[in-house]
Amino acid sequence: MSTLYIVGTPIGNLGDITFRAIETFKSVDAIACEDTRHTLQLLTHFEIRKPLISCRAQNEAFASRKIISLLDEGKNIAYASDAGTPGISDPGAVLAGCAREAGHTVVPVPGPSAFATLVSVAGAGGKTLIMEGFLSPKPGKRRSRLRELLATGDAVVVYESPFRIVKLLTDIADIDSVRRIVIGRELTKLHEEIIEGTAAEMRDEFASRQAIKGEFAVFISGRKSTQLSEKDADNINDSEALR
């Protein structure tokens, strides 16, 4: 059977692409992608020329059938979303599932992820972390889901656009104004910004900005991990006092 490669691509900085991703793109018969124009720019930068197949959220089920037919013909295919690792708040999961059901091998080619990038610098402990992705743009549904997420006491990561980031932060602040927030804007890009503070402070900070640009990843600390950190800090202080 043929192989479908799920390939992670840079979320901004082209230097983050892996050698394996480049070699995979060079070796396959065709590349399926979320946006052919975006992926063409990436491939052109690395001087790679391959047939491209559109496979985005709006047509993933239909496009998957076309890609499976190519796999059935013995062709190896790579899939890349616009940025990051496919299937994580990006198309790709449907295609991977269809390929497995058809009996083809599905191979991950790991790469960057806004989720992992932000969590790596958030500086928060805790065993459980909820990856929620994009919340509903509808105010009622968004606030309702946020209440559920924050009530778990676990840390949460959500994505948001520049057009709704203030609304998101306002909703979080209304639910828990002192919850610690770490915001990553334009991660790995030229104007990367990582800023932290309470939910109320982050709401006020972005509400005061005249223009907001870039995509956002938002880390919302968990109540459990916050309490654990404070307890650990007290234990450390007690230990030092005994020395």
CSV table of C-alpha atoms in Angstrom, one decimal:
chain,number,residue,atom,x,y,z
A,1,MET,CA,0.0,0.0,0.0
A,2,SER,CA,1.0,3.6,-0.4
A,3,THR,CA,1.9,6.1,2.3
A,4,LEU,CA,0.3,9.4,3.4
A,5,TYR,CA,2.8,11.7,5.2
A,6,ILE,CA,1.3,14.2,7.6
A,7,VAL,CA,3.9,17.0,7.6
A,8,GLY,CA,4.4,19.8,10.1
A,9,THR,CA,5.4,23.1,8.6
A,10,PRO,CA,6.7,26.4,10.1
A,11,ILE,CA,4.2,28.6,11.9
A,12,GLY,CA,6.1,31.7,10.8
A,13,ASN,CA,9.8,31.3,10.7
A,14,LEU,CA,10.9,29.3,7.7
A,15,GLY,CA,14.1,28.3,9.6
A,16,ASP,CA,11.9,26.0,11.7
A,17,ILE,CA,11.2,23.5,9.0
A,18,THR,CA,12.8,20.2,9.5
A,19,PHE,CA,15.2,18.4,7.2
A,20,ARG,CA,12.9,15.5,7.2
A,21,ALA,CA,9.9,17.6,6.1
A,22,ILE,CA,12.0,18.9,3.1
A,23,GLU,CA,13.1,15.4,2.2
A,24,THR,CA,9.5,14.1,2.4
A,25,PHE,CA,8.2,16.9,0.1
A,26,LYS,CA,10.9,16.0,-2.4
A,27,SER,CA,10.2,12.3,-2.3
A,28,VAL,CA,6.4,12.1,-2.7
A,29,ASP,CA,4.4,12.1,-5.9
A,30,ALA,CA,2.1,14.9,-4.9
A,31,ILE,CA,1.4,17.3,-2.0
A,32,ALA,CA,-2.1,17.9,-0.6
A,33,CYS,CA,-2.4,21.2,1.2
A,34,GLU,CA,-4.8,23.5,3.0
A,35,ASP,CA,-4.0,26.4,0.6
A,36,THR,CA,-2.1,25.7,-2.6
A,37,ARG,CA,-1.0,29.3,-2.9
A,38,HIS,CA,0.5,29.3,0.6
A,39,THR,CA,2.2,25.9,0.3
A,40,LEU,CA,3.5,26.9,-3.2
A,41,GLN,CA,5.4,29.8,-1.6
A,42,LEU,CA,6.9,27.4,1.0
A,43,LEU,CA,8.0,24.9,-1.7
A,44,THR,CA,9.3,27.6,-4.0
A,45,HIS,CA,11.5,28.9,-1.1
A,46,PHE,CA,13.1,25.4,-0.9
A,47,GLU,CA,13.1,24.9,-4.7
A,48,ILE,CA,10.7,22.0,-4.6
A,49,ARG,CA,8.3,21.4,-7.4
A,50,LYS,CA,5.4,19.0,-7.0
A,51,PRO,CA,1.8,18.7,-8.1
A,52,LEU,CA,-0.5,20.3,-5.5
A,53,ILE,CA,-4.0,19.2,-4.4
A,54,SER,CA,-6.3,21.5,-2.4
A,55,CYS,CA,-7.6,19.9,0.8
A,56,ARG,CA,-9.0,22.5,3.1
A,57,ALA,CA,-11.6,22.4,5.9
A,58,GLN,CA,-14.4,23.3,3.5
A,59,ASN,CA,-13.7,20.4,1.1
A,60,GLU,CA,-11.7,17.9,3.2
A,61,ALA,CA,-14.2,15.1,2.9
A,62,PHE,CA,-14.5,15.4,-0.9
A,63,ALA,CA,-10.7,16.0,-1.4
A,64,SER,CA,-9.9,13.0,0.8
A,65,ARG,CA,-11.6,10.7,-1.7
A,66,LYS,CA,-9.5,12.1,-4.5
A,67,ILE,CA,-6.3,11.7,-2.4
A,68,ILE,CA,-7.3,8.1,-1.4
A,69,SER,CA,-7.7,7.2,-5.1
A,70,LEU,CA,-4.2,8.4,-5.8
A,71,LEU,CA,-2.9,6.4,-2.8
A,72,ASP,CA,-4.8,3.4,-4.3
A,73,GLU,CA,-2.9,3.9,-7.5
A,74,GLY,CA,0.4,3.5,-5.6
A,75,LYS,CA,1.3,7.1,-5.3
A,76,ASN,CA,2.8,8.5,-2.0
A,77,ILE,CA,1.3,11.8,-0.8
A,78,ALA,CA,2.3,14.4,1.7
A,79,TYR,CA,-0.2,16.6,3.4
A,80,ALA,CA,0.6,20.1,4.9
A,81,SER,CA,-1.7,22.7,6.4
A,82,ASP,CA,-1.0,26.4,6.1
A,83,ALA,CA,1.1,26.5,9.3
A,84,GLY,CA,2.0,24.1,12.1
A,85,THR,CA,1.1,20.4,12.4
A,86,PRO,CA,-2.1,19.3,10.5
A,87,GLY,CA,-5.0,18.0,12.6
A,88,ILE,CA,-4.4,20.4,15.5
A,89,SER,CA,-7.0,23.1,14.9
A,90,ASP,CA,-6.2,22.6,11.2
A,91,PRO,CA,-7.5,20.3,8.5
A,92,GLY,CA,-5.9,16.9,8.2
A,93,ALA,CA,-7.7,14.7,10.7
A,94,VAL,CA,-10.4,13.6,8.2
A,95,LEU,CA,-7.8,12.8,5.6
A,96,ALA,CA,-5.6,10.8,8.0
A,97,GLY,CA,-8.7,8.8,9.2
A,98,CYS,CA,-9.8,8.0,5.6
A,99,ALA,CA,-6.3,6.9,4.6
A,100,ARG,CA,-6.1,4.5,7.6
A,101,GLU,CA,-9.6,3.1,6.9
A,102,ALA,CA,-8.5,2.5,3.3
A,103,GLY,CA,-5.6,0.4,4.5
A,104,HIS,CA,-2.8,2.9,3.7
A,105,THR,CA,0.1,3.8,6.0
A,106,VAL,CA,-0.1,7.2,7.6
A,107,VAL,CA,3.2,8.5,8.8
A,108,PRO,CA,3.7,11.6,11.0
A,109,VAL,CA,6.5,14.0,10.1
A,110,PRO,CA,6.6,16.1,13.3
A,111,GLY,CA,7.0,19.9,13.1
A,112,PRO,CA,6.2,23.2,14.8
A,113,SER,CA,2.9,23.9,16.6
A,114,ALA,CA,1.7,27.1,18.1
A,115,PHE,CA,0.3,25.1,20.9
A,116,ALA,CA,3.6,23.5,21.9
A,117,THR,CA,5.5,26.7,21.2
A,118,LEU,CA,3.4,28.7,23.7
A,119,VAL,CA,3.2,26.0,26.3
A,120,SER,CA,7.0,25.6,26.3
A,121,VAL,CA,7.5,29.2,27.5
A,122,ALA,CA,4.4,29.6,29.6
A,123,GLY,CA,6.2,28.4,32.7
A,124,ALA,CA,3.3,26.6,34.3
A,125,GLY,CA,3.1,23.1,35.9
A,126,GLY,CA,0.3,20.7,36.2
A,127,LYS,CA,-0.3,17.3,34.8
A,128,THR,CA,-3.3,18.1,32.7
A,129,LEU,CA,-3.5,20.6,29.8
A,130,ILE,CA,-6.6,21.2,27.7
A,131,MET,CA,-6.1,22.1,24.0
A,132,GLU,CA,-9.3,23.8,22.9
A,133,GLY,CA,-8.2,25.5,19.7
A,134,PHE,CA,-10.6,28.1,18.4
A,135,LEU,CA,-13.7,28.9,20.4
A,136,SER,CA,-17.1,29.7,18.9
A,137,PRO,CA,-17.3,33.3,17.4
A,138,LYS,CA,-20.8,33.5,18.9
A,139,PRO,CA,-20.6,35.3,22.3
A,140,GLY,CA,-23.0,33.1,24.2
A,141,LYS,CA,-21.4,29.8,23.1
A,142,ARG,CA,-17.9,31.2,23.7
A,143,ARG,CA,-18.6,32.4,27.2
A,144,SER,CA,-20.5,29.2,28.1
A,145,ARG,CA,-17.5,27.0,26.9
A,146,LEU,CA,-15.0,29.3,28.7
A,147,ARG,CA,-16.9,28.8,32.0
A,148,GLU,CA,-16.8,25.0,31.5
A,149,LEU,CA,-13.1,25.1,30.7
A,150,LEU,CA,-12.1,27.3,33.6
A,151,ALA,CA,-14.3,25.3,36.0
A,152,THR,CA,-12.1,22.3,35.4
A,153,GLY,CA,-9.2,23.9,37.2
A,154,ASP,CA,-6.8,22.7,34.5
A,155,ALA,CA,-4.7,24.9,32.2
A,156,VAL,CA,-6.2,25.6,28.8
A,157,VAL,CA,-4.8,26.8,25.4
A,158,VAL,CA,-7.0,28.5,22.9
A,159,TYR,CA,-6.4,30.2,19.6
A,160,GLU,CA,-7.9,33.5,18.6
A,161,SER,CA,-7.8,36.0,15.7
A,162,PRO,CA,-6.9,39.7,16.1
A,163,PHE,CA,-10.5,40.6,15.5
A,164,ARG,CA,-11.8,38.8,18.6
A,165,ILE,CA,-8.9,38.7,21.0
A,166,VAL,CA,-10.3,41.6,23.2
A,167,LYS,CA,-13.7,39.9,23.3
A,168,LEU,CA,-12.0,36.7,24.4
A,169,LEU,CA,-9.9,38.4,27.1
A,170,THR,CA,-13.0,40.3,28.3
A,171,ASP,CA,-14.9,37.1,28.7
A,172,ILE,CA,-12.1,35.4,30.6
A,173,ALA,CA,-11.7,38.4,32.9
A,174,ASP,CA,-15.5,38.5,33.6
A,175,ILE,CA,-15.3,34.9,34.7
A,176,ASP,CA,-12.0,35.1,36.6
A,177,SER,CA,-10.2,38.4,36.6
A,178,VAL,CA,-7.1,37.2,38.4
A,179,ARG,CA,-6.5,34.0,36.3
A,180,ARG,CA,-3.0,34.1,34.9
A,181,ILE,CA,-2.8,34.5,31.2
A,182,VAL,CA,0.2,34.1,28.8
A,183,ILE,CA,-0.4,35.4,25.3
A,184,GLY,CA,1.7,34.5,22.3
A,185,ARG,CA,1.2,36.8,19.3
A,186,GLU,CA,2.9,36.2,15.9
A,187,LEU,CA,4.9,33.3,17.4
A,188,THR,CA,8.3,32.7,15.7
A,189,LYS,CA,7.7,35.7,13.4
A,190,LEU,CA,9.6,39.0,13.1
A,191,HIS,CA,7.2,40.8,15.5
A,192,GLU,CA,6.8,38.0,18.0
A,193,GLU,CA,5.3,39.1,21.3
A,194,ILE,CA,4.9,37.0,24.5
A,195,ILE,CA,3.2,38.8,27.3
A,196,GLU,CA,1.7,37.7,30.6
A,197,GLY,CA,-0.5,39.0,33.4
A,198,THR,CA,-3.9,38.5,35.0
A,199,ALA,CA,-6.9,38.2,32.7
A,200,ALA,CA,-8.0,41.7,33.7
A,201,GLU,CA,-4.5,43.1,32.9
A,202,MET,CA,-4.4,41.4,29.5
A,203,ARG,CA,-7.9,42.6,28.7
A,204,ASP,CA,-6.9,46.2,29.5
A,205,GLU,CA,-3.6,45.9,27.6
A,206,PHE,CA,-5.1,44.8,24.3
A,207,ALA,CA,-8.2,47.0,24.7
A,208,SER,CA,-5.9,50.0,24.8
A,209,ARG,CA,-4.2,49.2,21.6
A,210,GLN,CA,-5.3,51.1,18.5
A,211,ALA,CA,-4.4,48.4,16.1
A,212,ILE,CA,-4.1,44.6,16.7
A,213,LYS,CA,-2.4,42.4,14.2
A,214,GLY,CA,-1.3,38.8,14.1
A,215,GLU,CA,-2.7,35.5,15.2
A,216,PHE,CA,-2.9,34.6,18.9
A,217,ALA,CA,-2.3,31.6,21.1
A,218,VAL,CA,-3.6,32.1,24.6
A,219,PHE,CA,-2.5,30.0,27.6
A,220,ILE,CA,-4.9,30.2,30.6
A,221,SER,CA,-3.3,28.9,33.8
A,222,GLY,CA,-5.1,26.2,35.8
A,223,ARG,CA,-6.3,26.8,39.3
A,224,LYS,CA,-4.9,23.5,40.3
A,225,SER,CA,-1.4,24.2,39.0
A,226,THR,CA,-1.5,27.7,40.5
A,227,GLN,CA,-2.3,26.3,43.9
A,228,LEU,CA,0.4,23.6,43.5
A,229,SER,CA,3.0,26.2,42.6
A,230,GLU,CA,2.2,28.3,45.6
A,231,LYS,CA,2.4,25.3,47.9
A,232,ASP,CA,5.7,24.2,46.4
A,233,ALA,CA,7.0,27.8,46.8
A,234,ASP,CA,6.1,27.7,50.5
A,235,ASN,CA,7.8,24.3,51.0
A,236,ILE,CA,10.9,25.7,49.3
A,237,ASN,CA,10.9,28.8,51.6
A,238,ASP,CA,10.4,26.6,54.7
A,239,SER,CA,13.3,24.4,53.6
A,240,GLU,CA,15.6,27.4,53.1
A,241,ALA,CA,14.6,28.8,56.5
A,242,LEU,CA,15.8,25.6,58.1
A,243,ARG,CA,19.2,25.7,56.6
